[in-house]
mmCIF file of C-alpha atoms in Angstrom:
data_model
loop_
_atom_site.group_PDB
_atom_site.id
_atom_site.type_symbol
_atom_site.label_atom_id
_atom_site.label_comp_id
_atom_site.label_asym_id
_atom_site.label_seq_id
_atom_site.Cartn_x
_atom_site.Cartn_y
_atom_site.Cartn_z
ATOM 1 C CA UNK X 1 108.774 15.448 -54.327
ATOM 2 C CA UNK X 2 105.525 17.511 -53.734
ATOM 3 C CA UNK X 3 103.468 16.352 -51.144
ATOM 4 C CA UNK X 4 100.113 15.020 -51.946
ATOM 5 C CA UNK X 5 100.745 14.828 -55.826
ATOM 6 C CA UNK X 6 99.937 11.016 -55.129
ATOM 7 C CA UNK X 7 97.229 11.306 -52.092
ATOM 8 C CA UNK X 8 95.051 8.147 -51.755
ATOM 9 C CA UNK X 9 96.703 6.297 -54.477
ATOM 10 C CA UNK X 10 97.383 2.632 -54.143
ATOM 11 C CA UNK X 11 101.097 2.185 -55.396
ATOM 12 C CA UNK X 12 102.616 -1.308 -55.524
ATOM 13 C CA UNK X 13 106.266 -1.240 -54.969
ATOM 14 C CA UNK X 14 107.744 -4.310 -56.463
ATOM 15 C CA UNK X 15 111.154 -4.152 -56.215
ATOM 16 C CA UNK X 16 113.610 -6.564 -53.939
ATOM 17 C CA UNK X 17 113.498 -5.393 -50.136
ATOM 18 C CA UNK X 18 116.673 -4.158 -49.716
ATOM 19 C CA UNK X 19 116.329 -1.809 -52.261
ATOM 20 C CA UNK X 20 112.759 -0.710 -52.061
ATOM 21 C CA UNK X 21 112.971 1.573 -48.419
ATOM 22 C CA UNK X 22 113.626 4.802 -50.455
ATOM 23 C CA UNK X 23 111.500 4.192 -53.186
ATOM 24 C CA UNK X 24 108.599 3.587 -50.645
ATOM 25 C CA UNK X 25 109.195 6.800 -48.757
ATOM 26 C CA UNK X 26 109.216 9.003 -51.669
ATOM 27 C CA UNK X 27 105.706 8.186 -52.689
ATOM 28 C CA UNK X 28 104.241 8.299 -49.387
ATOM 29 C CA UNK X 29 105.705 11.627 -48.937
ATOM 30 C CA UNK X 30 103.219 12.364 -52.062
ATOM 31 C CA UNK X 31 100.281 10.928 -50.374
ATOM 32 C CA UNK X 32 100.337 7.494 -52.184
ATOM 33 C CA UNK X 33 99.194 4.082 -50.031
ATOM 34 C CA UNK X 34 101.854 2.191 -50.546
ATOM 35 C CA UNK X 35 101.807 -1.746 -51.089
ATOM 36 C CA UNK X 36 105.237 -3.737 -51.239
ATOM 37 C CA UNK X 37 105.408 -6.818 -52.806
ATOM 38 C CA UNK X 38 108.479 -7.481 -54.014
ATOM 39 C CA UNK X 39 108.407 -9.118 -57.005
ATOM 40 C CA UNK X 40 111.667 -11.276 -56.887
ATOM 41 C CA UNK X 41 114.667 -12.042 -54.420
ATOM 42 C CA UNK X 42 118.414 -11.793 -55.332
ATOM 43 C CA UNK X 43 120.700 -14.506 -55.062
ATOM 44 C CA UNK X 44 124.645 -14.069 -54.973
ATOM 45 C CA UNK X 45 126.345 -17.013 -56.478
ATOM 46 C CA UNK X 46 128.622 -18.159 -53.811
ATOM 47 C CA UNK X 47 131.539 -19.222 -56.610
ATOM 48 C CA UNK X 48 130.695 -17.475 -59.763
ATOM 49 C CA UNK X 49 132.210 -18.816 -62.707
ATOM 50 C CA UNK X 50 134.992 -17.359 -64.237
ATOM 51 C CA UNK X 51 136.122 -14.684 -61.337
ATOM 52 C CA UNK X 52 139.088 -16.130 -60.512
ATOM 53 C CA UNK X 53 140.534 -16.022 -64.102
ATOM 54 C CA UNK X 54 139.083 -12.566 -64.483
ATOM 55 C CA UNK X 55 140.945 -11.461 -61.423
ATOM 56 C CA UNK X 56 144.306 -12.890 -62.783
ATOM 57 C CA UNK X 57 144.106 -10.580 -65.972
ATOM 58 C CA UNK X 58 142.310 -8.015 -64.295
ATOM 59 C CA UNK X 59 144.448 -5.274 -64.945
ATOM 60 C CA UNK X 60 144.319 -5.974 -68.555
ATOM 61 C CA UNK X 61 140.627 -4.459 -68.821
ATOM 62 C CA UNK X 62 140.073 -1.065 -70.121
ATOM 63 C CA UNK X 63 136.740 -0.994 -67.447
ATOM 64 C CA UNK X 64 134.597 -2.929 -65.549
ATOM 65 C CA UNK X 65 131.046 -2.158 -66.447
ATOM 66 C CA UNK X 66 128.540 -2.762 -63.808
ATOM 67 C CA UNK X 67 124.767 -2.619 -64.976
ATOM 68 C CA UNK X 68 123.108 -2.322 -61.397
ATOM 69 C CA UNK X 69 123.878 -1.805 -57.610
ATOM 70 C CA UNK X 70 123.676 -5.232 -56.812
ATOM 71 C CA UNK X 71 126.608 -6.529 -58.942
ATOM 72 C CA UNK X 72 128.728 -3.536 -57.865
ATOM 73 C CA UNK X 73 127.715 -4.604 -54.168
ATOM 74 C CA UNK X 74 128.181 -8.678 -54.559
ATOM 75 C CA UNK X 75 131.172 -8.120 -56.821
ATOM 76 C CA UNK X 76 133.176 -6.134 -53.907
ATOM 77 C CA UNK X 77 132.195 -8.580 -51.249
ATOM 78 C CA UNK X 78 134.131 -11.383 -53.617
ATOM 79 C CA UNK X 79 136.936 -9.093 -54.546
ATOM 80 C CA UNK X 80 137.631 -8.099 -50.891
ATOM 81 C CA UNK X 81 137.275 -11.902 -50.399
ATOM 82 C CA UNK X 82 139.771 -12.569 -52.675
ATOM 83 C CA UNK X 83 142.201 -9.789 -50.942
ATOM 84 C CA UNK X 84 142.166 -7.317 -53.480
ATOM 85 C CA UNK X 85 141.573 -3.111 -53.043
ATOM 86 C CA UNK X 86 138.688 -1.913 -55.387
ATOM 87 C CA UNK X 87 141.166 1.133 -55.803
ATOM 88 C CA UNK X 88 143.745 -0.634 -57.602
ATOM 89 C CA UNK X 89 141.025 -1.916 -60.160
ATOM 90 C CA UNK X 90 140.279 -0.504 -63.492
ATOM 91 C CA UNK X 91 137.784 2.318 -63.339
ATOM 92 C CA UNK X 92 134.234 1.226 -63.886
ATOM 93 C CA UNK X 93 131.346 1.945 -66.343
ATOM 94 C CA UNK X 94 128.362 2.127 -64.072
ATOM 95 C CA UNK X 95 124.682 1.992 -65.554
ATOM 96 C CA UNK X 96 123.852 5.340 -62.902
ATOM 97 C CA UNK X 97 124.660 7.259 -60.237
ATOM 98 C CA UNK X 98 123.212 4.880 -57.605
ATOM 99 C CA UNK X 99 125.599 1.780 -59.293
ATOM 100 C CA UNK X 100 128.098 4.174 -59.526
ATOM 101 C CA UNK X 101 127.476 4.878 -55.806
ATOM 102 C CA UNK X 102 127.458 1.467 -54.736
ATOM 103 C CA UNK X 103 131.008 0.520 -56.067
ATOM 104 C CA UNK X 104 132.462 3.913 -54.397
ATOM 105 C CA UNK X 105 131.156 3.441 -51.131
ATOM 106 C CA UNK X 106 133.911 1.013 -51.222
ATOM 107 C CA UNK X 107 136.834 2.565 -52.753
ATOM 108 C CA UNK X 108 136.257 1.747 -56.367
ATOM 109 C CA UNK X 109 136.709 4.575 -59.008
ATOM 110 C CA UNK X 110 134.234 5.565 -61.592
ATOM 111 C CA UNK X 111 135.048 6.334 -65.176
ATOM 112 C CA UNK X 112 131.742 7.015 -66.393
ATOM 113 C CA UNK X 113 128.117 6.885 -66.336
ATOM 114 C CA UNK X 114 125.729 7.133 -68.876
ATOM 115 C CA UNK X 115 123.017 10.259 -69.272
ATOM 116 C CA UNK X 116 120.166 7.614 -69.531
ATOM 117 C CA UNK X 117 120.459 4.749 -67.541
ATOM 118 C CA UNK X 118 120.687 1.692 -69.666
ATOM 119 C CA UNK X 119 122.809 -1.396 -70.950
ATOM 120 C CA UNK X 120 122.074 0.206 -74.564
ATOM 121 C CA UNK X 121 123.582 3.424 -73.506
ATOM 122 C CA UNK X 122 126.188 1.963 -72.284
ATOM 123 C CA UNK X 123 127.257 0.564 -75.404
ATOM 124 C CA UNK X 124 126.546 3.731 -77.245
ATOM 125 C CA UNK X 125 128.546 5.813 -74.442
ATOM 126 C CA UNK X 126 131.761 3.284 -75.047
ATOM 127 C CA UNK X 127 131.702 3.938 -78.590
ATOM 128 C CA UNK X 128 131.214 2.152 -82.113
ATOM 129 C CA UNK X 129 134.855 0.671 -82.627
ATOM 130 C CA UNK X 130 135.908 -0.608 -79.672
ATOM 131 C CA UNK X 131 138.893 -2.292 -81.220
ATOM 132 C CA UNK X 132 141.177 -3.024 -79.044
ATOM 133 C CA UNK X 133 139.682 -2.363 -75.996
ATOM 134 C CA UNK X 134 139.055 -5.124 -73.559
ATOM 135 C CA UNK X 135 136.192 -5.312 -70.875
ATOM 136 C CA UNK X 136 134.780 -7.619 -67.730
ATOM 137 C CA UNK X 137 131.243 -7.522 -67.968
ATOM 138 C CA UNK X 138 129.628 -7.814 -64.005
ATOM 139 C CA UNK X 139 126.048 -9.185 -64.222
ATOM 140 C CA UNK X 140 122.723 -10.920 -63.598
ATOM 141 C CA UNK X 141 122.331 -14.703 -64.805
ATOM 142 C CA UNK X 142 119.390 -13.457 -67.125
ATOM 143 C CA UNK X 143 119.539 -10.008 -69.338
ATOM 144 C CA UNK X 144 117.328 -8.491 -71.052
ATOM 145 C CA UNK X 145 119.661 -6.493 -73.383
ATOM 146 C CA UNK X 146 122.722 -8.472 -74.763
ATOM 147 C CA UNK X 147 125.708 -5.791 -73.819
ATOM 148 C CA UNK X 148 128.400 -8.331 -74.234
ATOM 149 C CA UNK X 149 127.486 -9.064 -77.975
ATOM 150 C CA UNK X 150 127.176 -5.401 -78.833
ATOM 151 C CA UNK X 151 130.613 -4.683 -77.350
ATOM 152 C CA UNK X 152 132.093 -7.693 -78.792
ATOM 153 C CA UNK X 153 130.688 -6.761 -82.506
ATOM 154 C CA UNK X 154 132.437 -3.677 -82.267
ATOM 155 C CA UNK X 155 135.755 -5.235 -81.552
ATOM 156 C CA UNK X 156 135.936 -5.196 -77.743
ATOM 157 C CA UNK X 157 137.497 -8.302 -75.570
ATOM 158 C CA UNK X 158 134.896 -8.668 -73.671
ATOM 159 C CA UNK X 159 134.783 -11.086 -70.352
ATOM 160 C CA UNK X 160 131.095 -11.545 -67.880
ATOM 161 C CA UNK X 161 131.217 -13.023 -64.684
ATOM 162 C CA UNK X 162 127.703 -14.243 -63.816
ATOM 163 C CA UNK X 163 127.247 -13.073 -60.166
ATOM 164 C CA UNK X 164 123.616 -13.510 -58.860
ATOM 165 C CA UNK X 165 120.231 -14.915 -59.956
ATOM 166 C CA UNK X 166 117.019 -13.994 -59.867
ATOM 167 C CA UNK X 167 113.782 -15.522 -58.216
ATOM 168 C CA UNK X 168 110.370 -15.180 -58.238
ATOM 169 C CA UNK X 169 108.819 -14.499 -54.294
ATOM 170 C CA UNK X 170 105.962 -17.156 -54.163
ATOM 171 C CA UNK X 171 105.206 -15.419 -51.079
ATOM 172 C CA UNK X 172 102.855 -12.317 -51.549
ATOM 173 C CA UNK X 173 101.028 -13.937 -54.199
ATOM 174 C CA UNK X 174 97.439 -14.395 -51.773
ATOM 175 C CA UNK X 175 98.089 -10.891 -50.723
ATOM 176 C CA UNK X 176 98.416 -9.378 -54.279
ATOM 177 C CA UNK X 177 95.415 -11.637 -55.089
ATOM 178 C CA UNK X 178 93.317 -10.193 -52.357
ATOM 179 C CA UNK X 179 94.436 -6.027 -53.172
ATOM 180 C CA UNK X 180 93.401 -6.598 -57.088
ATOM 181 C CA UNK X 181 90.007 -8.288 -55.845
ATOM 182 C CA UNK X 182 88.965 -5.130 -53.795
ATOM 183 C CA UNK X 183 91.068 -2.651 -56.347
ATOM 184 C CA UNK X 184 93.253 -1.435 -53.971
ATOM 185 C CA UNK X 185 95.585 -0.526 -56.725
ATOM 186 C CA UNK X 186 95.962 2.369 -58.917
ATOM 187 C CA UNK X 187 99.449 1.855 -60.077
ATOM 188 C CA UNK X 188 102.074 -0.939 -60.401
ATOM 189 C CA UNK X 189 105.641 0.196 -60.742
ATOM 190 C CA UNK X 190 108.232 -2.104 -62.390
ATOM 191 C CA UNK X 191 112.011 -1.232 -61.948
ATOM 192 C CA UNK X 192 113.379 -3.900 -63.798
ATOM 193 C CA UNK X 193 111.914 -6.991 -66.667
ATOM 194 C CA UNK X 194 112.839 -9.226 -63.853
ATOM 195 C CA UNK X 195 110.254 -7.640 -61.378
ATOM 196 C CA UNK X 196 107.301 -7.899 -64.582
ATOM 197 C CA UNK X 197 108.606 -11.472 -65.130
ATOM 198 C CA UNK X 198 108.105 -12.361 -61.120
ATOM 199 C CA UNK X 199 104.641 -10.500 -60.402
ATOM 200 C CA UNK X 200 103.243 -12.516 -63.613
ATOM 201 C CA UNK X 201 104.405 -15.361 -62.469
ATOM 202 C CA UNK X 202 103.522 -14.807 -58.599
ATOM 203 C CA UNK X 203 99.529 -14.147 -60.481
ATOM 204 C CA UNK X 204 99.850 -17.463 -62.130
ATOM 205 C CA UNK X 205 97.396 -16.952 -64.331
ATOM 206 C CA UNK X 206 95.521 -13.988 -62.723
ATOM 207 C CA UNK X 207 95.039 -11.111 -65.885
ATOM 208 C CA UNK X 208 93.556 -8.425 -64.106
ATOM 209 C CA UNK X 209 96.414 -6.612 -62.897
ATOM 210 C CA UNK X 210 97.553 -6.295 -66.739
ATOM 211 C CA UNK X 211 94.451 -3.280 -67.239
ATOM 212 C CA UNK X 212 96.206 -1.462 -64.286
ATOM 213 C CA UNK X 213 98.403 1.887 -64.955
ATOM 214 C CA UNK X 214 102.017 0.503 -65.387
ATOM 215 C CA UNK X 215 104.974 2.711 -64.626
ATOM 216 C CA UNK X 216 108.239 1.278 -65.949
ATOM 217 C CA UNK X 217 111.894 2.688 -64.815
ATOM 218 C CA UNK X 218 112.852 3.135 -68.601
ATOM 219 C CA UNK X 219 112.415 1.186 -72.100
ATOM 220 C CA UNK X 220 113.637 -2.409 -71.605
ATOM 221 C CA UNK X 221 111.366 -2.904 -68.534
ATOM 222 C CA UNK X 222 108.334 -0.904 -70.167
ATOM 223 C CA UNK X 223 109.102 -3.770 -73.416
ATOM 224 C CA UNK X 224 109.297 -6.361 -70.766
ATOM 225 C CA UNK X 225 105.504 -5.025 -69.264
ATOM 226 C CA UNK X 226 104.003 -4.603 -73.196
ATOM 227 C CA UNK X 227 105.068 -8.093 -74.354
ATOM 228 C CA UNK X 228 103.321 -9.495 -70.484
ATOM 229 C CA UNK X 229 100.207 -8.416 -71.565
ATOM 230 C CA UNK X 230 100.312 -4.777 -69.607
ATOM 231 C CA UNK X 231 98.202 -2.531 -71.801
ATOM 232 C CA UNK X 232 99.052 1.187 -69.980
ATOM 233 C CA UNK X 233 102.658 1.377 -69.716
ATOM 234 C CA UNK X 234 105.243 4.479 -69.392
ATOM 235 C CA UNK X 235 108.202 5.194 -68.190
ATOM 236 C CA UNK X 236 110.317 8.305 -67.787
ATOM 237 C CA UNK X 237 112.922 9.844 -70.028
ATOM 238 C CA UNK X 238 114.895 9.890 -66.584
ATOM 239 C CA UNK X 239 115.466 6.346 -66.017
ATOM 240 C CA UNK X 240 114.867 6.581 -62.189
ATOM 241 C CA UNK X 241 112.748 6.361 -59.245
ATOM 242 C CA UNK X 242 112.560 9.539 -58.871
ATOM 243 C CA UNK X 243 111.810 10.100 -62.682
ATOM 244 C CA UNK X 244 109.165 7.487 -61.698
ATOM 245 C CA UNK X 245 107.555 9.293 -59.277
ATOM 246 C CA UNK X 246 107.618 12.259 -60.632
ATOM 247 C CA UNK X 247 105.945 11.579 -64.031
ATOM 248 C CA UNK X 248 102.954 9.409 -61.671
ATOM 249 C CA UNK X 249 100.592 12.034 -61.249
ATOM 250 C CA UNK X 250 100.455 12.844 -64.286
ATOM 251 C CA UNK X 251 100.056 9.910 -66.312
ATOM 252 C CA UNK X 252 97.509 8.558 -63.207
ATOM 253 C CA UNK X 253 95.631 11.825 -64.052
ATOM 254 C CA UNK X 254 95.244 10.641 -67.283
ATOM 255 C CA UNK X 255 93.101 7.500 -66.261
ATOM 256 C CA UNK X 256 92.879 4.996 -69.088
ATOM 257 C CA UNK X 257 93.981 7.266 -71.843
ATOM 258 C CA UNK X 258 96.460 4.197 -73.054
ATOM 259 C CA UNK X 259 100.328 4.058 -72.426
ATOM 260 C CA UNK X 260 103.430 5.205 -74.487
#
């Protein structure tokens, strides 16, 4: 990242803490003030439904498809739990590198990733007759894009294990309340529908941070900020936070020219 590309820009982070420290040193490496409010907070489901009968047939799965580093993170803390090897599992469909990353940092295998990172290109990457192919689905409670019916419609077993929630953080709502009031900020970055979903609520009510430059990690979020009321909203053709950053000069140059 070039430095200064972002220089006195207010940028509000929104994703989860753990997962925001890189994110937030990227863009003040370009210059940007950086605020971080994260937008929700992740919740592992001690018992998750279904993972114990999903282990006992889990060698009958063609892949296990992961669609974001926290599942591949929460899933291996239950499957080391449970006494198994990530190595001896199937190989996994990961929605990116950094999923993909997540699940080998423990000893799990990757079979493939997808060139844009999304649930839909997942199911385009697996193919459109999946008959006979069987997968376990690792996810959030709530999701935005239904992978599990696509694969399904194409002839796929498919199994999901539900492992986390997400929450809205009550918490930074006066401060969020108090940086729109003096315009601190110049963009608001979403990295996921459930971050839109947890700022609007943390506003209750508040509009004014809808008229602010929106950049989105790729499509479904950038859907998730149009249908909230956002009115300038992008996101990247590389669905990343660094494909984030590096399309925000650009677009902030841009001012109020209207979103994509």
């Amino acid at each position: 990242m070039n430095e200064g590309l972002l220089k006195g820009i207010g940028v509000l982070v929104t994703r989860s803490k753990d997962q925001a420290d890189d994110m937030i040193q990227k863009a003040e490496d370009m210059g940007a003030i950086v605020y971080h409010i994260p937008a929700i907070a992740i919740l592992p489901l001690p018992e998750p439904a279904g993972f114990r009968e999903a282990m006992e047939r889990i060698r009958t799965y063609d892949a296990l498809i992961f669609t974001s580093p926290n599942g591949a993170e929460i899933f291996s803390g239950h499957i080391q739990a449970a006494g198994l090897s990530p190595s001896i599992l199937p190989g996994a469909v990961c929605v990116g590198p950094k999923t993909a990353a997540e699940w080998e940092k423990v000893g799990g295998r990757t079979k493939k990733i997808p060139e844009r990172f999304s649930g839909s290109e997942i199911a385009d990457l697996l193919g459109a007759d999946l008959t006979g192919k069987s997968y376990l689905i690792l996810r959030p409670e709530v999701v935005k894009f239904e992978l599990g019916s696509i694969l399904a419609e194409r002839g796929a077993g498919v199994d999901e294990v539900v492992l986390y929630r997400t929450v809205g953080n009550r918490d930074g709502g006066p401060i969020l309340r108090e940086l729109l009031d003096r315009q601190a900020i110049g963009v608001v970055t979403f990295t996921s529908p459930s971050s839109v979903h947890g700022i609007v609520d943390l506003l209750s009510g508040v509009k004014s941070i809808r008229s602010i430059l929106c950049v989105c990690i790729g499509p479904t979020t950038a859907r998730a900020a149009k249908e909230a009321g956002f009115v300038n909203v992008h996101h990247p053709d590389d669905y990343t936070v660094e494909g984030m950053l590096k399309m925000l000069p650009s677009v902030f140059s841009e001012g109020t020219k209207g979103g994509s």
